[in-house]
Amino acid sequence: MDLFKKNQPKLLKVEVSEKNVRLRVVLVVLLLAAGLSLLAYWFYSLITKEPGWYTVELTEGPVELNDEFIFNYRLEGDKRSAADEYKAVSTLYAAELGRVHRLLDVYRGYENIVNLYTLNQYPGEVFEVDPLLYQAFELTERMGSRIPYMAPVFSVYRHLFGSQNDVEAALCDPHTDEETRVYLEEVMAYATNPDMIRVELLGENRISLAVSEAYRAFARENGITDLVDFGWLTNAFIVDHVAEVMIERGFTAGNMTSYDGYTRNFDASGEYYGFNIFDRDEKNVYPAAVAQYQGYISMVFLRDYPLSEQDMAVFYAYADGRYVHRYADLTTGFSKSAMHNLVSYSYDGGCAEVAIRMADVFMADEVDEGKLKAMGRDRIYSVWSVDRTVRYNDGGLALRDLYENDGVTYRGEYCGIQ
């Protein structure tokens, strides 16, 4: 007992001035009143909404997704109050965005959910999955795409994009490192072969990841844990799903965009919108034109250079101005692009379908306008730039604000699909 008493600090006697006490009390009251007013305004803004455009964001759960997606919705306040409409839309958005994000997650598992992480952990087992995941594999199989099996390739590029300097980046860049080049060639020999790996669609939402013993041995030897991953297609499926659910539930006055180039507009009002057509010329990026559209549309923007700091999550910039991007050739696994920019869109299909069709054109050695015309005949239209000319094959598209400044001039050219 004495020990504790002896070690207690001495109390200091503090003299408090009584001067200006009344003034300080008044200031405290005013600050308290201001705080309560701000709190009341914040609470009021939560429960009241006026008709008009709003950006809907997650307020709980995976709020980091707010950095990846922008969801805009116009409250009309006709059949129900704008506040009730906002609550319904925001609740549905949060639920469906969270749902599809968990299903396509390759990094972690979730209780009572079979997702990509689960499939990678247990190849060969049969699982009943969410219809959304089943449909995603169904789409890629129907279109003959092997992109989901390029998971080890996507891992290489994620590592490359996280490099701290050019020396570190060059060691995992297939363009500069022989060992990485050989590794990707070996991976793609397995990834492109259905006998080595495939997702078996067994009906009634049951699937199984079938992996050959040879590929399993290769994966163990090289520390590969992810064998299926939608990679750069992931956000296409996410945007498509949220848009389709909104339309299905009758919420047809909005649009959703991902930071990496996927847009679904589901505003049925007839309002006109515009999207920028960019063009890269050496180290300069020009706003070449603005394309005008209206109504339901699914758009995909592919480019081989970043436009924002956020883009650097999927690019690496060397000091000499070279960029490495994540769009890997479907046969070699090498990061490759036939053009700097390509925008393709459909009034019927979704972003995932459009992106898969674009892959053969964008990730190539040279531009194949014949393939772009073939896409156009299937009602997937495109806009691209060649020698300061913005070319397009949708006769109903309107170009405006063609860039003209400092001796640089762009013109538009309709090239048809016949």
Coordinates of C-alpha atoms in Angstrom, one line a residue:
M1 CA 0.0 0.0 0.0
D2 CA 2.8 2.5 0.9
L3 CA 4.6 1.7 -2.3
F4 CA 1.7 2.9 -4.3
K5 CA 1.2 6.0 -2.2
K6 CA 4.9 7.0 -2.6
N7 CA 4.8 6.7 -6.4
Q8 CA 1.7 8.8 -6.8
P9 CA 2.4 12.1 -8.6
K10 CA 1.9 15.3 -6.7
L11 CA -1.2 17.2 -7.6
L12 CA -0.7 20.6 -9.1
K13 CA -2.8 23.5 -8.0
V14 CA -4.1 25.3 -11.0
E15 CA -5.4 28.8 -10.8
V16 CA -8.2 29.5 -13.3
S17 CA -8.8 33.1 -14.1
E18 CA -12.4 34.3 -13.8
K19 CA -11.9 37.0 -16.4
N20 CA -14.0 36.7 -19.6
V21 CA -15.8 33.6 -18.2
R22 CA -19.0 34.9 -19.6
L23 CA -17.5 35.4 -23.0
R24 CA -16.1 31.9 -23.0
V25 CA -19.5 30.5 -22.0
V26 CA -21.2 32.3 -24.9
L27 CA -18.6 31.0 -27.3
V28 CA -19.1 27.4 -26.1
V29 CA -22.9 27.8 -26.5
L30 CA -22.5 29.2 -30.0
L31 CA -20.1 26.4 -31.0
L32 CA -22.5 23.8 -29.6
A33 CA -25.4 25.4 -31.5
A34 CA -23.4 25.4 -34.7
G35 CA -22.5 21.7 -34.2
L36 CA -26.1 20.8 -33.6
S37 CA -27.1 22.7 -36.7
L38 CA -24.6 20.9 -38.8
L39 CA -25.7 17.6 -37.4
A40 CA -29.4 18.4 -38.0
Y41 CA -28.6 19.4 -41.6
W42 CA -26.7 16.2 -42.2
F43 CA -29.6 14.1 -40.8
Y44 CA -32.1 16.1 -42.8
S45 CA -30.1 15.5 -46.0
L46 CA -30.2 11.8 -45.3
I47 CA -34.0 11.7 -45.0
T48 CA -34.9 14.3 -47.6
K49 CA -34.1 14.4 -51.3
E50 CA -35.2 16.6 -54.1
P51 CA -35.7 15.3 -57.7
G52 CA -32.5 15.5 -59.8
W53 CA -29.2 13.7 -60.3
Y54 CA -27.3 12.1 -57.4
T55 CA -24.1 10.1 -57.1
V56 CA -24.9 7.0 -55.1
E57 CA -22.1 5.6 -52.9
L58 CA -21.6 2.8 -50.5
T59 CA -21.7 3.9 -46.9
E60 CA -20.7 0.6 -45.3
G61 CA -19.2 -2.7 -46.4
P62 CA -16.6 -2.6 -49.2
V63 CA -16.6 1.2 -49.4
E64 CA -13.3 1.1 -51.2
L65 CA -15.3 0.2 -54.3
N66 CA -16.4 3.8 -54.4
D67 CA -13.0 4.5 -55.9
E68 CA -13.6 2.0 -58.7
F69 CA -17.2 2.8 -59.7
I70 CA -19.3 5.9 -60.2
F71 CA -23.1 5.3 -60.1
N72 CA -25.3 8.2 -61.0
Y73 CA -29.1 8.2 -60.8
R74 CA -31.8 10.7 -61.5
L75 CA -34.5 10.8 -58.9
E76 CA -37.9 11.6 -60.4
G77 CA -40.1 11.7 -57.4
D78 CA -43.2 10.8 -59.4
K79 CA -44.7 7.5 -58.1
R80 CA -42.9 7.8 -54.8
S81 CA -41.0 10.6 -52.9
A82 CA -37.5 11.3 -54.1
A83 CA -36.2 10.3 -50.7
D84 CA -37.9 6.9 -50.8
E85 CA -36.7 6.4 -54.4
Y86 CA -33.1 7.2 -53.3
K87 CA -33.3 4.8 -50.4
A88 CA -34.6 2.0 -52.7
V89 CA -31.9 2.6 -55.4
S90 CA -29.0 3.0 -52.9
T91 CA -30.0 -0.1 -51.0
L92 CA -30.3 -2.2 -54.2
Y93 CA -27.0 -0.8 -55.5
A94 CA -25.1 -1.6 -52.3
A95 CA -26.6 -5.2 -52.1
E96 CA -25.9 -6.1 -55.8
L97 CA -22.4 -4.4 -56.0
G98 CA -21.4 -6.2 -52.8
R99 CA -22.8 -9.5 -54.1
V100 CA -21.0 -9.6 -57.5
H101 CA -17.8 -8.3 -56.0
R102 CA -17.7 -11.2 -53.6
L103 CA -18.4 -13.7 -56.3
L104 CA -15.6 -12.5 -58.5
D105 CA -13.1 -12.1 -55.7
V106 CA -9.9 -14.2 -56.2
Y107 CA -8.2 -13.0 -53.1
R108 CA -10.5 -14.2 -50.3
G109 CA -13.4 -16.5 -49.5
Y110 CA -16.6 -15.7 -47.8
E111 CA -18.9 -17.7 -45.6
N112 CA -21.6 -19.6 -47.5
I113 CA -20.4 -18.2 -50.9
V114 CA -18.7 -20.2 -53.6
N115 CA -16.6 -17.7 -55.5
L116 CA -13.4 -17.6 -57.7
Y117 CA -11.3 -18.0 -54.6
T118 CA -13.2 -21.2 -53.7
L119 CA -12.8 -22.7 -57.2
N120 CA -9.1 -22.0 -57.2
Q121 CA -8.7 -23.6 -53.8
Y122 CA -10.6 -26.8 -54.7
P123 CA -10.1 -27.8 -58.3
G124 CA -12.0 -30.9 -59.3
E125 CA -14.8 -30.5 -56.8
V126 CA -18.4 -29.9 -57.9
F127 CA -20.1 -26.7 -56.5
E128 CA -23.5 -25.2 -56.9
V129 CA -22.8 -21.5 -57.5
D130 CA -24.7 -18.3 -57.7
P131 CA -26.4 -18.0 -61.2
L132 CA -24.4 -14.9 -61.8
L133 CA -21.1 -16.7 -61.6
Y134 CA -22.5 -19.6 -63.7
Q135 CA -23.6 -17.1 -66.4
A136 CA -20.2 -15.4 -66.5
F137 CA -18.5 -18.7 -67.3
E138 CA -21.3 -19.5 -69.7
L139 CA -20.8 -16.3 -71.6
T140 CA -17.0 -16.8 -72.0
E141 CA -17.5 -20.4 -73.1
R142 CA -20.2 -19.5 -75.6
M143 CA -17.9 -16.8 -77.1
G144 CA -14.9 -19.1 -77.1
S145 CA -12.9 -16.9 -74.8
R146 CA -10.0 -18.3 -72.8
I147 CA -9.5 -15.1 -70.9
P148 CA -10.6 -16.5 -67.5
Y149 CA -7.8 -19.1 -67.7
M150 CA -5.1 -16.4 -68.0
A151 CA -5.0 -16.0 -64.2
P152 CA -1.3 -16.7 -63.8
V153 CA -0.6 -14.1 -66.5
F154 CA -2.7 -11.5 -64.7
S155 CA -0.7 -12.2 -61.5
V156 CA 2.6 -11.4 -63.4
Y157 CA 1.3 -8.1 -64.5
R158 CA -0.1 -7.2 -61.1
H159 CA 3.4 -7.8 -59.7
L160 CA 4.9 -5.7 -62.5
F161 CA 2.5 -2.8 -61.8
G162 CA 3.5 -2.8 -58.1
S163 CA 7.2 -2.4 -58.9
Q164 CA 9.1 0.4 -57.1
N165 CA 11.5 1.2 -59.9
D166 CA 12.5 0.3 -63.5
V167 CA 15.0 -2.3 -62.5
E168 CA 12.5 -4.2 -60.4
A169 CA 9.9 -3.8 -63.2
A170 CA 12.2 -5.1 -65.9
L171 CA 12.8 -8.3 -63.9
C172 CA 9.1 -9.3 -64.3
D173 CA 8.4 -7.8 -67.7
P174 CA 8.3 -10.4 -70.5
H175 CA 9.5 -7.7 -73.0
T176 CA 12.8 -7.4 -71.1
D177 CA 13.2 -10.5 -69.0
E178 CA 13.9 -13.8 -70.8
E179 CA 12.8 -16.0 -67.8
T180 CA 9.5 -14.2 -67.5
R181 CA 9.0 -14.5 -71.3
V182 CA 9.5 -18.3 -71.2
Y183 CA 7.3 -18.6 -68.1
L184 CA 4.4 -16.9 -69.8
E185 CA 4.8 -19.0 -72.9
E186 CA 4.6 -22.1 -70.7
V187 CA 1.5 -20.8 -68.8
M188 CA -0.3 -19.9 -72.1
A189 CA 0.4 -23.4 -73.4
Y190 CA -1.8 -24.7 -70.5
A191 CA -4.2 -21.7 -70.4
T192 CA -5.2 -22.0 -74.1
N193 CA -5.8 -25.7 -74.0
P194 CA -9.2 -26.9 -72.8
D195 CA -7.7 -30.4 -72.1
M196 CA -5.4 -28.8 -69.5
I197 CA -8.0 -26.5 -67.8
R198 CA -11.6 -25.7 -68.2
V199 CA -14.7 -24.9 -66.1
E200 CA -17.2 -27.6 -66.6
L201 CA -20.8 -26.3 -66.8
L202 CA -22.9 -29.1 -65.4
G203 CA -26.3 -27.5 -65.5
E204 CA -28.5 -26.2 -62.7
N205 CA -25.7 -23.8 -61.7
R206 CA -23.3 -26.6 -60.9
I207 CA -19.7 -26.2 -62.0
S208 CA -16.3 -27.8 -61.5
L209 CA -12.8 -26.5 -62.3
A210 CA -11.2 -29.3 -64.2
V211 CA -7.4 -29.2 -64.2
S212 CA -5.0 -31.8 -65.7
E213 CA -2.4 -33.5 -63.5
A214 CA 0.3 -31.9 -65.7
Y215 CA -1.0 -28.4 -65.1
R216 CA -1.4 -29.1 -61.4
A217 CA 2.2 -30.2 -61.2
F218 CA 3.3 -27.1 -63.1
A219 CA 1.3 -24.9 -60.8
R220 CA 2.8 -26.4 -57.6
E221 CA 6.3 -26.1 -59.0
N222 CA 5.8 -22.4 -59.8
G223 CA 3.7 -21.4 -56.7
I224 CA 0.6 -20.7 -58.8
T225 CA -2.5 -20.5 -56.6
D226 CA -4.9 -18.7 -59.0
L227 CA -5.9 -20.7 -62.1
V228 CA -9.1 -18.9 -63.0
D229 CA -9.6 -15.1 -62.8
F230 CA -11.6 -12.8 -65.1
G231 CA -8.8 -10.2 -64.7
W232 CA -9.4 -7.1 -66.8
L233 CA -12.9 -8.3 -67.6
T234 CA -13.9 -8.3 -63.9
N235 CA -15.4 -4.8 -63.8
A236 CA -17.3 -5.5 -67.0
F237 CA -19.3 -8.2 -65.3
I238 CA -19.8 -6.0 -62.3
V239 CA -21.1 -3.0 -64.2
D240 CA -23.3 -5.3 -66.4
H241 CA -24.9 -7.0 -63.4
V242 CA -25.7 -3.8 -61.5
A243 CA -27.2 -2.2 -64.6
E244 CA -29.3 -5.3 -65.5
V245 CA -30.7 -5.5 -61.9
M246 CA -31.6 -1.8 -62.0
I247 CA -33.5 -2.2 -65.3
E248 CA -35.2 -5.4 -64.1
R249 CA -36.4 -3.6 -61.0
G250 CA -37.7 -0.6 -63.0
F251 CA -35.0 1.9 -62.1
T252 CA -34.2 3.2 -65.6
A253 CA -32.8 6.6 -65.0
G254 CA -29.1 6.1 -64.4
N255 CA -25.7 5.0 -65.5
M256 CA -22.7 3.3 -64.0
T257 CA -19.0 3.6 -65.0
S258 CA -15.8 1.9 -63.8
Y259 CA -12.5 3.7 -63.5
D260 CA -11.0 1.2 -66.0
G261 CA -13.3 1.9 -68.9
Y262 CA -16.7 0.1 -68.6
T263 CA -19.9 2.1 -68.9
R264 CA -23.6 1.1 -68.9
N265 CA -26.2 3.8 -69.5
F266 CA -29.7 2.7 -68.6
D267 CA -31.4 6.1 -68.8
A268 CA -34.6 5.6 -70.8
S269 CA -35.6 9.3 -70.8
G270 CA -34.0 10.1 -74.2
E271 CA -31.6 12.6 -72.7
Y272 CA -28.4 13.1 -74.8
Y273 CA -25.0 12.2 -73.4
G274 CA -21.4 12.6 -74.7
F275 CA -18.3 10.6 -74.3
N276 CA -14.7 11.7 -75.0
I277 CA -12.6 10.2 -77.7
F278 CA -9.0 10.4 -76.7
D279 CA -6.0 9.8 -78.9
R280 CA -2.4 9.3 -78.0
D281 CA 0.3 10.7 -80.2
E282 CA 3.8 9.9 -78.9
K283 CA 3.8 11.5 -75.4
N284 CA 0.7 13.7 -76.0
V285 CA -2.9 12.7 -75.4
Y286 CA -5.5 14.8 -77.3
P287 CA -9.3 15.1 -76.6
A288 CA -9.8 14.3 -80.3
A289 CA -13.6 14.5 -80.3
V290 CA -16.9 14.0 -78.4
A291 CA -19.4 11.4 -79.5
Q292 CA -23.0 12.0 -78.7
Y293 CA -25.5 9.2 -77.9
Q294 CA -28.7 8.5 -76.0
G295 CA -30.6 5.6 -74.5
Y296 CA -29.4 2.2 -73.4
I297 CA -25.8 1.5 -74.3
S298 CA -22.8 -0.6 -73.1
M299 CA -19.4 1.0 -73.8
V300 CA -15.9 -0.2 -73.4
F301 CA -12.8 2.0 -73.5
L302 CA -9.5 0.3 -74.1
R303 CA -6.2 2.2 -74.2
D304 CA -2.5 1.5 -73.7
Y305 CA -1.7 4.5 -71.5
P306 CA -3.0 5.9 -68.2
L307 CA -5.1 9.0 -67.9
S308 CA -5.1 9.4 -64.1
E309 CA -3.2 8.5 -61.0
Q310 CA -5.8 5.8 -60.3
D311 CA -4.9 4.2 -63.6
M312 CA -1.4 3.4 -62.4
A313 CA -2.9 0.4 -60.5
V314 CA -3.1 -1.3 -64.0
F315 CA -0.1 0.3 -65.7
Y316 CA 3.6 0.7 -65.3
A317 CA 5.4 3.8 -66.6
Y318 CA 9.1 3.4 -67.4
A319 CA 11.3 6.5 -67.1
D320 CA 11.8 6.6 -70.9
G321 CA 8.1 7.0 -71.4
R322 CA 7.1 3.4 -72.2
Y323 CA 4.0 2.0 -70.7
V324 CA 3.2 -1.6 -69.9
H325 CA -0.5 -2.4 -69.6
R326 CA -2.6 -5.4 -68.5
Y327 CA -4.1 -6.3 -71.9
A328 CA -2.2 -9.4 -72.7
D329 CA -2.1 -11.2 -76.1
L330 CA -4.4 -14.2 -76.0
T331 CA -1.8 -16.6 -77.3
T332 CA 1.5 -15.3 -75.9
G333 CA 0.5 -13.5 -72.7
F334 CA 2.6 -10.5 -73.8
S335 CA 1.2 -7.0 -73.1
K336 CA 0.3 -5.8 -76.6
S337 CA -1.9 -3.3 -78.4
A338 CA -2.5 -2.6 -82.1
M339 CA -3.7 0.9 -81.4
H340 CA -3.5 3.4 -78.6
N341 CA -7.3 3.8 -78.2
L342 CA -10.4 1.8 -79.1
V343 CA -14.0 2.5 -78.0
S344 CA -16.6 -0.1 -78.8
Y345 CA -20.2 -0.2 -77.8
S346 CA -23.5 -2.0 -78.2
Y347 CA -27.1 -1.0 -77.9
D348 CA -28.1 -4.7 -77.2
G349 CA -25.3 -6.6 -75.4
G350 CA -23.4 -6.0 -72.2
C351 CA -19.9 -4.7 -71.5
A352 CA -18.4 -8.1 -71.0
E353 CA -19.6 -9.3 -74.5
V354 CA -18.3 -6.1 -76.1
A355 CA -14.9 -6.4 -74.4
I356 CA -14.4 -10.0 -75.4
R357 CA -15.1 -9.1 -79.0
M358 CA -12.6 -6.2 -78.8
A359 CA -9.8 -8.3 -77.4
D360 CA -8.8 -9.9 -80.7
V361 CA -8.7 -6.4 -82.3
F362 CA -6.9 -4.5 -79.6
M363 CA -4.4 -7.0 -78.4
A364 CA -2.8 -7.6 -81.8
D365 CA 0.3 -6.5 -83.8
E366 CA -1.7 -4.3 -86.2
V367 CA -5.1 -2.8 -86.7
D368 CA -7.6 -5.2 -88.5
E369 CA -10.4 -3.0 -89.7
G370 CA -12.0 -6.0 -91.2
K371 CA -12.6 -7.4 -87.7
L372 CA -14.1 -4.0 -86.6
K373 CA -16.5 -4.1 -89.6
A374 CA -17.5 -7.7 -88.7
M375 CA -18.2 -6.5 -85.1
G376 CA -20.3 -3.7 -86.6
R377 CA -22.4 -6.2 -88.6
D378 CA -23.1 -7.8 -85.2
R379 CA -24.2 -4.4 -83.9
I380 CA -21.0 -3.8 -81.9
Y381 CA -19.8 -0.5 -83.2
S382 CA -16.4 1.1 -82.8
V383 CA -14.6 4.5 -82.8
W384 CA -10.8 4.6 -83.2
S385 CA -8.2 7.1 -84.4
V386 CA -5.7 6.8 -87.3
D387 CA -3.4 9.7 -88.4
R388 CA -5.4 12.4 -86.7
T389 CA -8.7 11.0 -88.1
V390 CA -11.4 9.8 -85.8
R391 CA -12.9 6.8 -87.7
Y392 CA -16.3 5.3 -86.7
N393 CA -18.7 2.6 -88.2
D394 CA -22.0 3.6 -86.6
G395 CA -24.0 5.6 -89.1
G396 CA -26.1 7.0 -86.2
L397 CA -23.2 8.4 -84.2
A398 CA -22.7 12.1 -84.1
L399 CA -19.2 13.5 -83.6
R400 CA -18.7 17.0 -82.3
D401 CA -15.9 19.3 -80.8
L402 CA -13.2 17.8 -83.1
Y403 CA -9.9 19.0 -81.7
E404 CA -8.1 21.9 -83.4
N405 CA -5.3 23.7 -81.6
D406 CA -1.6 24.5 -81.9
G407 CA -1.4 23.1 -85.4
V408 CA -3.0 19.8 -84.5
T409 CA -6.3 19.1 -86.2
Y410 CA -8.6 16.1 -86.1
R411 CA -11.3 15.2 -88.5
G412 CA -14.1 12.6 -88.5
E413 CA -14.7 9.9 -91.0
Y414 CA -17.5 7.4 -91.3
C415 CA -16.2 4.1 -92.7
G416 CA -19.2 1.9 -92.7
I417 CA -19.5 -1.8 -92.0
Q418 CA -20.0 -3.3 -95.4

